[in-house]
JSON list of C-alpha atoms in Angstrom, two decimals:
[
{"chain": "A", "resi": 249, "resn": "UNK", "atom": "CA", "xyz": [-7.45, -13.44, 14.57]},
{"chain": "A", "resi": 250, "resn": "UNK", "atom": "CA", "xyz": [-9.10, -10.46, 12.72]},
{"chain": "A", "resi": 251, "resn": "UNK", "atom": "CA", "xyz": [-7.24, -9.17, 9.52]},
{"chain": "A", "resi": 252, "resn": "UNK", "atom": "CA", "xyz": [-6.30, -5.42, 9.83]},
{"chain": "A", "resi": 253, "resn": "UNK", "atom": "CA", "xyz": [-6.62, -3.39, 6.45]},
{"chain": "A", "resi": 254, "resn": "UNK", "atom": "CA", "xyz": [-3.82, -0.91, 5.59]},
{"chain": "A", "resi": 255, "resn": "UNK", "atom": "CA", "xyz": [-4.52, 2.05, 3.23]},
{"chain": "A", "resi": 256, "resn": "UNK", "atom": "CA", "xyz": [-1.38, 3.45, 2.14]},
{"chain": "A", "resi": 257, "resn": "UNK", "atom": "CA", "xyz": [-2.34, 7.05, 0.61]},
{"chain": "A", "resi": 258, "resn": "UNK", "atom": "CA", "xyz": [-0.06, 8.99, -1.32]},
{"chain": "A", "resi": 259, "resn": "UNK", "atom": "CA", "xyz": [-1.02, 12.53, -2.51]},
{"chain": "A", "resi": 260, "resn": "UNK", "atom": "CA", "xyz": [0.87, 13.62, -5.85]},
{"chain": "A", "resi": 261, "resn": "UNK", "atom": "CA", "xyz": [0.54, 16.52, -7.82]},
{"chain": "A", "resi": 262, "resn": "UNK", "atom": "CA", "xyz": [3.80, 15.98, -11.18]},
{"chain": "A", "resi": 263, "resn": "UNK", "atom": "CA", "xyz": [5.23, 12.79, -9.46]},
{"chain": "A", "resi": 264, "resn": "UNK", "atom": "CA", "xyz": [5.80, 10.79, -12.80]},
{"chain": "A", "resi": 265, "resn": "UNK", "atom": "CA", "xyz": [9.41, 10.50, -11.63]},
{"chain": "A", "resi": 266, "resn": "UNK", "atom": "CA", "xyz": [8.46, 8.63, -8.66]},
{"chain": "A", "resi": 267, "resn": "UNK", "atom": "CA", "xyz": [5.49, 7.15, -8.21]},
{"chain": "A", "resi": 268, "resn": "UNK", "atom": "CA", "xyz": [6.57, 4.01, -11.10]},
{"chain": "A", "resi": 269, "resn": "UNK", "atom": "CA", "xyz": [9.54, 3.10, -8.39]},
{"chain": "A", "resi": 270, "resn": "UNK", "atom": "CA", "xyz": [7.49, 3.86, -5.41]},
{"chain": "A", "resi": 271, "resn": "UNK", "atom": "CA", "xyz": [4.61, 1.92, -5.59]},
{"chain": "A", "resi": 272, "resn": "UNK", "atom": "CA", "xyz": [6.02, -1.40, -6.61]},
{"chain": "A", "resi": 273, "resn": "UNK", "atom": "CA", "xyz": [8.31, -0.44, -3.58]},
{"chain": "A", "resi": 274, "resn": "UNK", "atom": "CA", "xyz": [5.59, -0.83, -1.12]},
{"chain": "A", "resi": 275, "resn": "UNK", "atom": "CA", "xyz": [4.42, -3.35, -2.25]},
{"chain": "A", "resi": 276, "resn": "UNK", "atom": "CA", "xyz": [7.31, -5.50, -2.16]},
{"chain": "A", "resi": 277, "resn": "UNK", "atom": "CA", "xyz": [7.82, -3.73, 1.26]},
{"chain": "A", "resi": 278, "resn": "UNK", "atom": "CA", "xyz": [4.21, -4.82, 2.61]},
{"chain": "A", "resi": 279, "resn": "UNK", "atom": "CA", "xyz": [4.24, -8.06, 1.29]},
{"chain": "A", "resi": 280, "resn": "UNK", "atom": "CA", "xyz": [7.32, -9.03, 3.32]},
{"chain": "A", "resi": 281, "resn": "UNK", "atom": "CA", "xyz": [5.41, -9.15, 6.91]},
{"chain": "A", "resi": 282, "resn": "UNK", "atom": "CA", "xyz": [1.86, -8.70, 5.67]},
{"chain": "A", "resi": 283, "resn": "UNK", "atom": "CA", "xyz": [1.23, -12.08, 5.49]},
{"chain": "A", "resi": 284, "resn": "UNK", "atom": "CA", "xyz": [2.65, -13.30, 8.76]},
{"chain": "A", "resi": 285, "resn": "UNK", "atom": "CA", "xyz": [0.98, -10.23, 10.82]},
{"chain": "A", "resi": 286, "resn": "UNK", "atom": "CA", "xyz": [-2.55, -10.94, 8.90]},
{"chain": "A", "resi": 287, "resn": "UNK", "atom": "CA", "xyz": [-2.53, -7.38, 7.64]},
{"chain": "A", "resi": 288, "resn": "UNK", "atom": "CA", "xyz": [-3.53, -6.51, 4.19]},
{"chain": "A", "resi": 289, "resn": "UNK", "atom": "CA", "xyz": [-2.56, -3.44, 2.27]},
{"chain": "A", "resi": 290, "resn": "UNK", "atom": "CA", "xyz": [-4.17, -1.73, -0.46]},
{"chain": "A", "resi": 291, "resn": "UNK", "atom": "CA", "xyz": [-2.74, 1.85, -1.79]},
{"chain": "A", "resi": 292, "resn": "UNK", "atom": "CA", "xyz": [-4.99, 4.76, -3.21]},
{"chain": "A", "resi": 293, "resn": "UNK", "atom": "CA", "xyz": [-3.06, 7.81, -5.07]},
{"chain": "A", "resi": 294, "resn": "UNK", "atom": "CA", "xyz": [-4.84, 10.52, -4.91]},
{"chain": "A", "resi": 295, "resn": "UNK", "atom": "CA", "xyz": [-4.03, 12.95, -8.13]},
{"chain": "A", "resi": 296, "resn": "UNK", "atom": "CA", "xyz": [-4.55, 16.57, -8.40]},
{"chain": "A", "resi": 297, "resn": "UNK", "atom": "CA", "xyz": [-5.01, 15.74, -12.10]},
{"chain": "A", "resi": 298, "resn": "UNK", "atom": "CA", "xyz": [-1.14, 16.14, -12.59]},
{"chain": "A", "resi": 299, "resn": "UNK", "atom": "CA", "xyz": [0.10, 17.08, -16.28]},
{"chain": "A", "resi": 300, "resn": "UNK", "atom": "CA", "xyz": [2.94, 15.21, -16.08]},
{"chain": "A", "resi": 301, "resn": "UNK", "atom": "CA", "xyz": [0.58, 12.02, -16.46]},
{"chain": "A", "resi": 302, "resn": "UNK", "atom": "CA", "xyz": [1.25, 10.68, -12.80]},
{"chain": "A", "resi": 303, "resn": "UNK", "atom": "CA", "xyz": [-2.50, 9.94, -12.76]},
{"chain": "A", "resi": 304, "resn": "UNK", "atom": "CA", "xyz": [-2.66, 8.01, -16.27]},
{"chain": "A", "resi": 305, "resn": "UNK", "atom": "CA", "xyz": [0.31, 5.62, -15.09]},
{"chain": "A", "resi": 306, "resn": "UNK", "atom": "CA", "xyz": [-1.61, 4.76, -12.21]},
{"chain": "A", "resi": 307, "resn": "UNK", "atom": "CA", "xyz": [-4.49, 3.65, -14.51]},
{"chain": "A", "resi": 308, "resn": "UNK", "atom": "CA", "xyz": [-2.22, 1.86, -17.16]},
{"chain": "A", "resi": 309, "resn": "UNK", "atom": "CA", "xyz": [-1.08, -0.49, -14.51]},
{"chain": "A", "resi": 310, "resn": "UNK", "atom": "CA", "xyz": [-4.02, -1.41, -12.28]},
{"chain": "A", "resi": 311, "resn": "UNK", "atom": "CA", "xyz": [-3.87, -4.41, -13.78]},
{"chain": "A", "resi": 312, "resn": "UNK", "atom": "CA", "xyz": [-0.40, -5.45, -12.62]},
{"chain": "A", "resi": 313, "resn": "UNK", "atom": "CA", "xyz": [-0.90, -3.85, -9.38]},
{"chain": "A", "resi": 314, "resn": "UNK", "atom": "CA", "xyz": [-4.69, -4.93, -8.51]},
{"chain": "A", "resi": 315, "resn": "UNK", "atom": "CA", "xyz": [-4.51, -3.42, -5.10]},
{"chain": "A", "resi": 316, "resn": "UNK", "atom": "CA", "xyz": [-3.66, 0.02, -6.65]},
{"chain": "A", "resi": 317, "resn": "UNK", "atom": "CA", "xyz": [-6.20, 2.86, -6.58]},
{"chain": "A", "resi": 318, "resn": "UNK", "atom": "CA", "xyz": [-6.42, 5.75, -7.85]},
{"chain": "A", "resi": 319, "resn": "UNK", "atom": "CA", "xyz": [-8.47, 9.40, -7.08]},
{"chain": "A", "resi": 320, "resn": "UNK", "atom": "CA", "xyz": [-8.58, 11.64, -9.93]},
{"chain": "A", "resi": 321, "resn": "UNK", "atom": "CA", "xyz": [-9.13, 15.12, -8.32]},
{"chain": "A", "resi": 322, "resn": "UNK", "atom": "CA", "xyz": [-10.36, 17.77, -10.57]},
{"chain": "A", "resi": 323, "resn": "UNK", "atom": "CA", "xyz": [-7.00, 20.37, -10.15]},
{"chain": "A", "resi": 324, "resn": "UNK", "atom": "CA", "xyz": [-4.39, 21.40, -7.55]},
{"chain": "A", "resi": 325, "resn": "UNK", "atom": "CA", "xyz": [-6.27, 21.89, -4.78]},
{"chain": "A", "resi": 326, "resn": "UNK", "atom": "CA", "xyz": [-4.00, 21.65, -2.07]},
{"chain": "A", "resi": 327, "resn": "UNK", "atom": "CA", "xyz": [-2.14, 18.73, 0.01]},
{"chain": "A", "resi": 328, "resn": "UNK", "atom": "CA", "xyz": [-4.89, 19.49, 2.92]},
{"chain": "A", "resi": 329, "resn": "UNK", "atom": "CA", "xyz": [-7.62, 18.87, 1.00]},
{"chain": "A", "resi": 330, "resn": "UNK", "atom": "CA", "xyz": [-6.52, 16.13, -0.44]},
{"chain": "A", "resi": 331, "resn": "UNK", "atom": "CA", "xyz": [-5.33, 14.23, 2.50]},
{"chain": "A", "resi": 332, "resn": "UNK", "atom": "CA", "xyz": [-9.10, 14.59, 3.58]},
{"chain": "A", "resi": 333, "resn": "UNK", "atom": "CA", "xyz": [-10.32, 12.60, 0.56]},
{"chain": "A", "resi": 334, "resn": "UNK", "atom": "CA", "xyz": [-7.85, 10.16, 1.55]},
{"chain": "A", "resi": 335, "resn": "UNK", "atom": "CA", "xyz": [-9.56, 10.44, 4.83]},
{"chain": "A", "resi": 336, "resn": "UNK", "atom": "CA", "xyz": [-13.04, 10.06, 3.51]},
{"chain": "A", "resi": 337, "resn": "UNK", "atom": "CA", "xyz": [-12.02, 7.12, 1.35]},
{"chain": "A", "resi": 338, "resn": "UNK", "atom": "CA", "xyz": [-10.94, 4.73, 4.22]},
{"chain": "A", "resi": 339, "resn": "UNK", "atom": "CA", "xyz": [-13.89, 5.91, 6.45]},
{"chain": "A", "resi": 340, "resn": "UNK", "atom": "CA", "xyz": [-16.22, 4.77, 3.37]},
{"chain": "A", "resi": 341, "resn": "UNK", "atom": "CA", "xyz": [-14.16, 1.90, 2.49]},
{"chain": "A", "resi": 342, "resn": "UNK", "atom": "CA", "xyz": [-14.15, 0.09, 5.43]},
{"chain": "A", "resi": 343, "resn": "UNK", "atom": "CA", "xyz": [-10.41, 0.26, 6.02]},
{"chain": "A", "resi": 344, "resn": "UNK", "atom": "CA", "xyz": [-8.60, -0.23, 9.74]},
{"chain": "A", "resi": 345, "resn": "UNK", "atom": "CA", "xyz": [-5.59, 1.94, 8.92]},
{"chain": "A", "resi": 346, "resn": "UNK", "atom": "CA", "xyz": [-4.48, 4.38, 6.77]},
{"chain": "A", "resi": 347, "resn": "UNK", "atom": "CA", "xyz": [-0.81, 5.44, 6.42]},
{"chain": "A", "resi": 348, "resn": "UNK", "atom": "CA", "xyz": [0.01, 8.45, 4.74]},
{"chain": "A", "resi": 349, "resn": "UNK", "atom": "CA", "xyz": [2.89, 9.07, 2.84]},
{"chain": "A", "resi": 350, "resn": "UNK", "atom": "CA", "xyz": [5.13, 11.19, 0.26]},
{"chain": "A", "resi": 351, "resn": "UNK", "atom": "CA", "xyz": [5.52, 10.57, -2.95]},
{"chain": "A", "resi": 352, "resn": "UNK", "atom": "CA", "xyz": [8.94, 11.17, -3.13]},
{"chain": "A", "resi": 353, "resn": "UNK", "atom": "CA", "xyz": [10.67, 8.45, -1.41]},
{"chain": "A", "resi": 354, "resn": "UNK", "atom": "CA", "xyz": [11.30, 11.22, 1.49]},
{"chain": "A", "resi": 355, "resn": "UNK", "atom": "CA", "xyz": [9.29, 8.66, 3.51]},
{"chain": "A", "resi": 356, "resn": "UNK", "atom": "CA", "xyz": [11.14, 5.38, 2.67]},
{"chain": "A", "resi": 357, "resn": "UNK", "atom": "CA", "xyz": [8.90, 2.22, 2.71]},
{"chain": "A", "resi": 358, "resn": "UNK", "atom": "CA", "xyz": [11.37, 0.61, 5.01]},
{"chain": "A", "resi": 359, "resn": "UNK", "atom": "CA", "xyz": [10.00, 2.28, 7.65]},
{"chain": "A", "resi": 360, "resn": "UNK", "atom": "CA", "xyz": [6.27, 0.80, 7.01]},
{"chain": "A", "resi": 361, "resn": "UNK", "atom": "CA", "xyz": [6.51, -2.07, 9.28]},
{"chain": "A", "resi": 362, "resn": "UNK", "atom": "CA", "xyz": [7.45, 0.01, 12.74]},
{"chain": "A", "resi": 363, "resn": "UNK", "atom": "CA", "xyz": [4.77, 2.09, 11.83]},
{"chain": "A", "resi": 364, "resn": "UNK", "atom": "CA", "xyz": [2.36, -0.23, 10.92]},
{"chain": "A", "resi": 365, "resn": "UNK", "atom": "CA", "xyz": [2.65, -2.21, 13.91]},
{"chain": "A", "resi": 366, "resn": "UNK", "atom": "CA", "xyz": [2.89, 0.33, 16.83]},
{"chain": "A", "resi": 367, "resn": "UNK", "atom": "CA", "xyz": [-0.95, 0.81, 18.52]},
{"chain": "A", "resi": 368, "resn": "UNK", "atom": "CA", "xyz": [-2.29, 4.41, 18.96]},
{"chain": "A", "resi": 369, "resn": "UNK", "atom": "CA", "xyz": [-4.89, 6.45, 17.01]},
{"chain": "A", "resi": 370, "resn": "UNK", "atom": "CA", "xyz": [-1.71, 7.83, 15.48]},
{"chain": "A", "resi": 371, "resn": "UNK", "atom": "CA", "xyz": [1.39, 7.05, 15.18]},
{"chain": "A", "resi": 372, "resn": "UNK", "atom": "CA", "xyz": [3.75, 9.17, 13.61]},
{"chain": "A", "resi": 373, "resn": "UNK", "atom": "CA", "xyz": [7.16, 8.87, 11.39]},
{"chain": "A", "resi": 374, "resn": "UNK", "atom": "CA", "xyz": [9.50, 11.54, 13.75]},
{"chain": "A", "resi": 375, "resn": "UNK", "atom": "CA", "xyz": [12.22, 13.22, 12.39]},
{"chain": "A", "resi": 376, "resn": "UNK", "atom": "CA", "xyz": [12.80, 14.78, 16.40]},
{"chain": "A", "resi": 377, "resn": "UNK", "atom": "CA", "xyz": [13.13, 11.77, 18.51]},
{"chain": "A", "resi": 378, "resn": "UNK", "atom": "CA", "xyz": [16.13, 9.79, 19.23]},
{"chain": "A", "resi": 379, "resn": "UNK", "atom": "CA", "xyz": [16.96, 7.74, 16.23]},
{"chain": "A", "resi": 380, "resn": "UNK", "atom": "CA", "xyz": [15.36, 9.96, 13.86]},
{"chain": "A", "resi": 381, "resn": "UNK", "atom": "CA", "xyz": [16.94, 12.89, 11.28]},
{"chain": "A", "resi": 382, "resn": "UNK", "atom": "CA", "xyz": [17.14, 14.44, 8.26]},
{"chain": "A", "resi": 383, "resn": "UNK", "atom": "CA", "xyz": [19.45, 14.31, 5.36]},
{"chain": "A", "resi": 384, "resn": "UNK", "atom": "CA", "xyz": [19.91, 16.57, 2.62]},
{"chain": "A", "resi": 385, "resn": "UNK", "atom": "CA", "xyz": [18.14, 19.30, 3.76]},
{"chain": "A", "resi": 386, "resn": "UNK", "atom": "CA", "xyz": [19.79, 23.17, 3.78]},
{"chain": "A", "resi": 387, "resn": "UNK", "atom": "CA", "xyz": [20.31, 24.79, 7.15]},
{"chain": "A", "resi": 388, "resn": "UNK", "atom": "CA", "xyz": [17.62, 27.46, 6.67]},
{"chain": "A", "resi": 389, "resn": "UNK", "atom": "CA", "xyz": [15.00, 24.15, 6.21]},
{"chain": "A", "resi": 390, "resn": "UNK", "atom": "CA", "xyz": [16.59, 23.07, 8.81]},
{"chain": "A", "resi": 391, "resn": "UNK", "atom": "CA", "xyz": [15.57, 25.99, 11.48]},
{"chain": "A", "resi": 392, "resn": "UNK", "atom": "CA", "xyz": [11.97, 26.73, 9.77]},
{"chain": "A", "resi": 393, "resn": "UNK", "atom": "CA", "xyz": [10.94, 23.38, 10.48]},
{"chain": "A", "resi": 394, "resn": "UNK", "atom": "CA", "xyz": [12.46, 22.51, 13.72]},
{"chain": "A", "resi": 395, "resn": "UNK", "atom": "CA", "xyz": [11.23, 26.28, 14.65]},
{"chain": "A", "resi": 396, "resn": "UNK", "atom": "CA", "xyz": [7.20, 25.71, 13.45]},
{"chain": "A", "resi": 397, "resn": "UNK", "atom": "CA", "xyz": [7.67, 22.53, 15.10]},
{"chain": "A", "resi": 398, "resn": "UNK", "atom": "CA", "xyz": [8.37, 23.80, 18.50]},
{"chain": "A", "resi": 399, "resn": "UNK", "atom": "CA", "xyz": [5.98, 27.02, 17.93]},
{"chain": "A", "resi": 400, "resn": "UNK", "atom": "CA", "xyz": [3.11, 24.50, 16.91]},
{"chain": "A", "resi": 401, "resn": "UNK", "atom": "CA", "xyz": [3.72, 22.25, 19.67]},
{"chain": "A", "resi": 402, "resn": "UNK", "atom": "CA", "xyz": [3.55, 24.54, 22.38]},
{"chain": "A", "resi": 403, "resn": "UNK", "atom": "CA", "xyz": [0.89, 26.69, 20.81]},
{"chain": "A", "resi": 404, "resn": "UNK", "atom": "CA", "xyz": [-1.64, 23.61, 20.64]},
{"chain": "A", "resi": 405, "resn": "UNK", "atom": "CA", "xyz": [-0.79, 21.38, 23.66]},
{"chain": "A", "resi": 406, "resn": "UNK", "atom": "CA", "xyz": [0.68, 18.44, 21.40]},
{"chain": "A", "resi": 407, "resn": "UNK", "atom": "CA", "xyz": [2.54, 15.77, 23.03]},
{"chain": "A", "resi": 408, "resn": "UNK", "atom": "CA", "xyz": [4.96, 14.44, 19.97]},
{"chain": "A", "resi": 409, "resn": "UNK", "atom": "CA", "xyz": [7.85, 16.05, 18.24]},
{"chain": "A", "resi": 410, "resn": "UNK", "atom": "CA", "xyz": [7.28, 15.97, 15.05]},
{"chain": "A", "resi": 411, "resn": "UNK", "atom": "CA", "xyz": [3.57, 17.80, 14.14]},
{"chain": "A", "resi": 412, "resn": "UNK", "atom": "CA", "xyz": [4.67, 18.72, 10.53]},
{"chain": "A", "resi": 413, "resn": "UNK", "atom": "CA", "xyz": [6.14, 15.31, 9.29]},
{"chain": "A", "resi": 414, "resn": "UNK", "atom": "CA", "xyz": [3.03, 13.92, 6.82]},
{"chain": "A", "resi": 415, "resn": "UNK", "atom": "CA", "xyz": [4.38, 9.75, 7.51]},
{"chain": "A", "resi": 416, "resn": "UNK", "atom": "CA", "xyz": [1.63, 9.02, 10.10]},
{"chain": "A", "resi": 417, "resn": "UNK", "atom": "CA", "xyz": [-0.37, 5.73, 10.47]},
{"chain": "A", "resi": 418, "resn": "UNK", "atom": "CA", "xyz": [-4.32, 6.77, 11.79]},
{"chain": "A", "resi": 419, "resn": "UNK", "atom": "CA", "xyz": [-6.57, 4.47, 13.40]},
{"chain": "A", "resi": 420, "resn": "UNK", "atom": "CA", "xyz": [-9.50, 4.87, 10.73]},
{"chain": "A", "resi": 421, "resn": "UNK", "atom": "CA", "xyz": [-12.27, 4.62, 13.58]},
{"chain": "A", "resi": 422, "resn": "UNK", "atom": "CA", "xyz": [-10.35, 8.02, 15.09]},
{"chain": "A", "resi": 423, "resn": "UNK", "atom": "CA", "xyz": [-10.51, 9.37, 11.61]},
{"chain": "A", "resi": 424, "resn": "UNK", "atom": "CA", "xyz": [-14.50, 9.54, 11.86]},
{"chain": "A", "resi": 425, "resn": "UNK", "atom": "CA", "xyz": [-14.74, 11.14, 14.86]},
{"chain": "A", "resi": 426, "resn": "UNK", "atom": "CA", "xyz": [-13.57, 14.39, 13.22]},
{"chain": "A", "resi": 427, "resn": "UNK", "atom": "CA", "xyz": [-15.97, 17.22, 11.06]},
{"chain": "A", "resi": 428, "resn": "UNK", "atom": "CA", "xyz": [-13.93, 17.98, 8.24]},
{"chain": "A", "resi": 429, "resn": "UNK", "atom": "CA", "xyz": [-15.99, 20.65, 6.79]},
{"chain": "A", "resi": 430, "resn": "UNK", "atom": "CA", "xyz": [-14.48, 22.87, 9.75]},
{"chain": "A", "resi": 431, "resn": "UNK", "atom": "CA", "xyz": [-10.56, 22.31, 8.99]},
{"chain": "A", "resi": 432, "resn": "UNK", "atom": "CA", "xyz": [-9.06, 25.34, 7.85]},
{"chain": "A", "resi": 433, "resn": "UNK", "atom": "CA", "xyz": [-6.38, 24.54, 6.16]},
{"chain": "A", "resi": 434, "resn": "UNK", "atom": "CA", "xyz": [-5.76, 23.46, 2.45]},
{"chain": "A", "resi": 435, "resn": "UNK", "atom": "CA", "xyz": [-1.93, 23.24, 2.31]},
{"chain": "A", "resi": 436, "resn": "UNK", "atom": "CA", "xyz": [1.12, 21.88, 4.25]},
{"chain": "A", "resi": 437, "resn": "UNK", "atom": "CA", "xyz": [0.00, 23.37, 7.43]},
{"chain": "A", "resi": 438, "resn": "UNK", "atom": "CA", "xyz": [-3.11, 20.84, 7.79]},
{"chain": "A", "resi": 439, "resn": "UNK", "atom": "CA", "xyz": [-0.70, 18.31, 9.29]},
{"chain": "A", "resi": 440, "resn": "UNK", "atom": "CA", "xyz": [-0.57, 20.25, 12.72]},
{"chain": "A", "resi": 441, "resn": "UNK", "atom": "CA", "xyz": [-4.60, 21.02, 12.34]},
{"chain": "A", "resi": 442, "resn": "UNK", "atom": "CA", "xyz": [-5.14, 17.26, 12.48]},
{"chain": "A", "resi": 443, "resn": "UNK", "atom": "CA", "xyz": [-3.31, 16.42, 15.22]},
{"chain": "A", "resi": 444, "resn": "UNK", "atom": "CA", "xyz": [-4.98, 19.11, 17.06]},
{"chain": "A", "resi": 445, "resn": "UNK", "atom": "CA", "xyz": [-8.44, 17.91, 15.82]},
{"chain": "A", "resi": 446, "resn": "UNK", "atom": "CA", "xyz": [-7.68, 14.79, 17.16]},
{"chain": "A", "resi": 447, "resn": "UNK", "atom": "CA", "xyz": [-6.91, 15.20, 20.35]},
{"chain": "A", "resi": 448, "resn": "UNK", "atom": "CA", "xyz": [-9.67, 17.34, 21.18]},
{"chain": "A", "resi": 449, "resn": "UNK", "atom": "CA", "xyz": [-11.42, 14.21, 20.19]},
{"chain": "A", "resi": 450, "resn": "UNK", "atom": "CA", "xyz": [-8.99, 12.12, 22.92]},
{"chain": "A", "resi": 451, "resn": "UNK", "atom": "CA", "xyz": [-7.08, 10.35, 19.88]},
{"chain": "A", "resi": 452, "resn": "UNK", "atom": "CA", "xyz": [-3.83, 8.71, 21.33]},
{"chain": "A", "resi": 453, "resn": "UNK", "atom": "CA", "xyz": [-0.53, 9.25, 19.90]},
{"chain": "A", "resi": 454, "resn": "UNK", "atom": "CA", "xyz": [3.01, 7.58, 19.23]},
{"chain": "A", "resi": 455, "resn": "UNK", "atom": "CA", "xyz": [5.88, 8.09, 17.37]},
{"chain": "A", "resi": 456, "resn": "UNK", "atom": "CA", "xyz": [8.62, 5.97, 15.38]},
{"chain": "A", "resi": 457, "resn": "UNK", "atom": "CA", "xyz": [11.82, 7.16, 14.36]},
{"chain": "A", "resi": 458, "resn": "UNK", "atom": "CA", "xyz": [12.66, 7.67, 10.47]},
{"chain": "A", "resi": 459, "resn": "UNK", "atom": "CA", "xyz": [15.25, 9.14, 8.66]},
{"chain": "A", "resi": 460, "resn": "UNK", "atom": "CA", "xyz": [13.94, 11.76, 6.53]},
{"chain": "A", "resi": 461, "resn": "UNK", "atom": "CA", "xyz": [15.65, 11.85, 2.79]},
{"chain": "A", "resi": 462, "resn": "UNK", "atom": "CA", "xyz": [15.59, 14.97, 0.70]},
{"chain": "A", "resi": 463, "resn": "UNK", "atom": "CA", "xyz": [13.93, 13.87, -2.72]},
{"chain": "A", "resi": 464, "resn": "UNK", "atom": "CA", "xyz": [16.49, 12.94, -5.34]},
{"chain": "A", "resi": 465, "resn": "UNK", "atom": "CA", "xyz": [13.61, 13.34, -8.24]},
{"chain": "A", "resi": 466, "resn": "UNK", "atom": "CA", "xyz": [10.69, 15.96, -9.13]},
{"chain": "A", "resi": 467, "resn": "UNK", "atom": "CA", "xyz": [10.46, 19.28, -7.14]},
{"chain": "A", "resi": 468, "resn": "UNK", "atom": "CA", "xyz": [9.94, 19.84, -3.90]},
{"chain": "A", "resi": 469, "resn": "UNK", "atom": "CA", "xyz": [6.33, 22.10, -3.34]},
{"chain": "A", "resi": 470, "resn": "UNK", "atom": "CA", "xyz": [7.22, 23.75, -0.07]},
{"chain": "A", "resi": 471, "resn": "UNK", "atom": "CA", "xyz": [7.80, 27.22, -0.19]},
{"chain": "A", "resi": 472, "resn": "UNK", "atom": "CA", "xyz": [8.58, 30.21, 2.38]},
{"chain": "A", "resi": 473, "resn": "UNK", "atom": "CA", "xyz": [5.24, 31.14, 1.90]},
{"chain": "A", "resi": 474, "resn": "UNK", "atom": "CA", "xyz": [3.68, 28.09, 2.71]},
{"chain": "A", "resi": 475, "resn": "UNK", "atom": "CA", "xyz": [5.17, 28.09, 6.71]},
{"chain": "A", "resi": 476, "resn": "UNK", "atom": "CA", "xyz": [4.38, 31.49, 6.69]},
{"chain": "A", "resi": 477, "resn": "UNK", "atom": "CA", "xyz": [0.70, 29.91, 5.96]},
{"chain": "A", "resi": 478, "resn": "UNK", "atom": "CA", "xyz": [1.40, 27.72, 8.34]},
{"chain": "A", "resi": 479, "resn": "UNK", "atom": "CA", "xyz": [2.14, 29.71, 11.34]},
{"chain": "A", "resi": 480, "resn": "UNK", "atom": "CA", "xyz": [-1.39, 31.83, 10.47]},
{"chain": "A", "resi": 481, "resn": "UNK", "atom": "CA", "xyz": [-3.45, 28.79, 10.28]},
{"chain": "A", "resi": 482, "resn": "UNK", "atom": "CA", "xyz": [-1.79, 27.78, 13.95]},
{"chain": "A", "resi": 483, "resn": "UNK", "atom": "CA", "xyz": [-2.92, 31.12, 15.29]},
{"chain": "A", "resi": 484, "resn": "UNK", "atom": "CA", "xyz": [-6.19, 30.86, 14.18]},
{"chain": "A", "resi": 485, "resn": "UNK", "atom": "CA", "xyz": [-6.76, 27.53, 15.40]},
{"chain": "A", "resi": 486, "resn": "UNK", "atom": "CA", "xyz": [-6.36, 29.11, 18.98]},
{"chain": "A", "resi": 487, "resn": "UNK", "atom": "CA", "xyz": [-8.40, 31.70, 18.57]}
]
């Protein structure tokens, strides 16, 4: 039986507040089934070259974490952008998987196993399906996202709920079917521009339910403006 390699990639731009709890978090996580599933996980952070040193603790402790990367990015360049590198990284790395994740503990690492082990080119963590929600979040977060949900969905022919969530699992071989010197967009609204990209390249897709936590540490970098980007960059995509 082949071993399937897991990249867990986690984009952070001031996470010093969680990224010490949440990588040793995976880990243990990971380590629980890894073993009898004959996956392997590895987990690249990929820093916007943060001020608040998130990038630096990743360094100071590869040593107790060997399977700990990290991508120093030159500034804040946007999650889109970065979530390519990610991206590129597995492609050139050899990797099966990659699951993306916040940094925040919004995704918990319970929820890595069921989305580890379902089988499409994508499986998603939904906040919109039947054992899935939110907590935490204000009513007015509540609408804009369930609203760009069902705008984005319709707009670009998407089968699963949830086309904002960022908690997805990609089949890596998917991942380089795509050009991605013709995405768009640099920010939050790249999560629905992927899963548009990839099914015009026929990728399959799942979802998982998760429960979706507010973050208790750090600020939050979604902004009005940012869905108002986000609704643009949907629009354009269908022009």
């Amino acid at each position: 039986m082949n071993t399937t390699r897991f990249l867990v990639t986690i984009a952070t731009y001031n996470e010093i507040e969680n990224i010490p709890h949440l990588v040793p978090a995976i880990f243990e996580e990971t380590d629980r089934f890894a073993a009898e599933r004959n996956f392997t996980f590895d987990v690249l952070v990929i820093d916007d070259a943060s001020p608040d040193g998130t990038g630096e603790w990743c360094d100071a402790h590869a040593e107790e974490f060997p399977r700990l990367k990290c991508l120093h990015r030159a500034g804040k360049n946007g999650l889109g952008a970065a979530t390519i590198a990610a991206m590129q990284y597995a492609i050139e790395n050899g990797y099966d998987r990659m699951i993306n994740m916040d940094a925040d503990f919004s995704h918990h690492p319970k929820y890595l196993e069921a989305i580890a082990c379902a089988d499409a080119d994508v499986v998603a963590g939904s906040r919109y399906i039947r054992g899935g929600g939110i907590v935490g979040w204000p009513l007015r977060r509540h609408f804009m996202s369930r609203s760009i949900n069902a705008f984005g969905r319709t707009l670009l022919g998407l089968s699963i709920h949830d086309i904002s969530g960022a908690y997805r699992n990609y089949r890596v071989s998917t991942l380089a079917k795509l050009d991605f010197s013709r995405f768009q967009s640099q920010g939050y609204s790249f999560q629905e521009e992927v899963l548009w990209r990839l099914k015009l390249v026929g990728a399959t897709m799942s979802e998982v339910p998760i429960i979706f936590e507010d973050r208790i540490r750090g600020t939050s970098k979604i902004s009005l403006k940012e869905s108002i980007t986000a609704v643009k960059t949907l629009l354009m995509l269908r022009r």
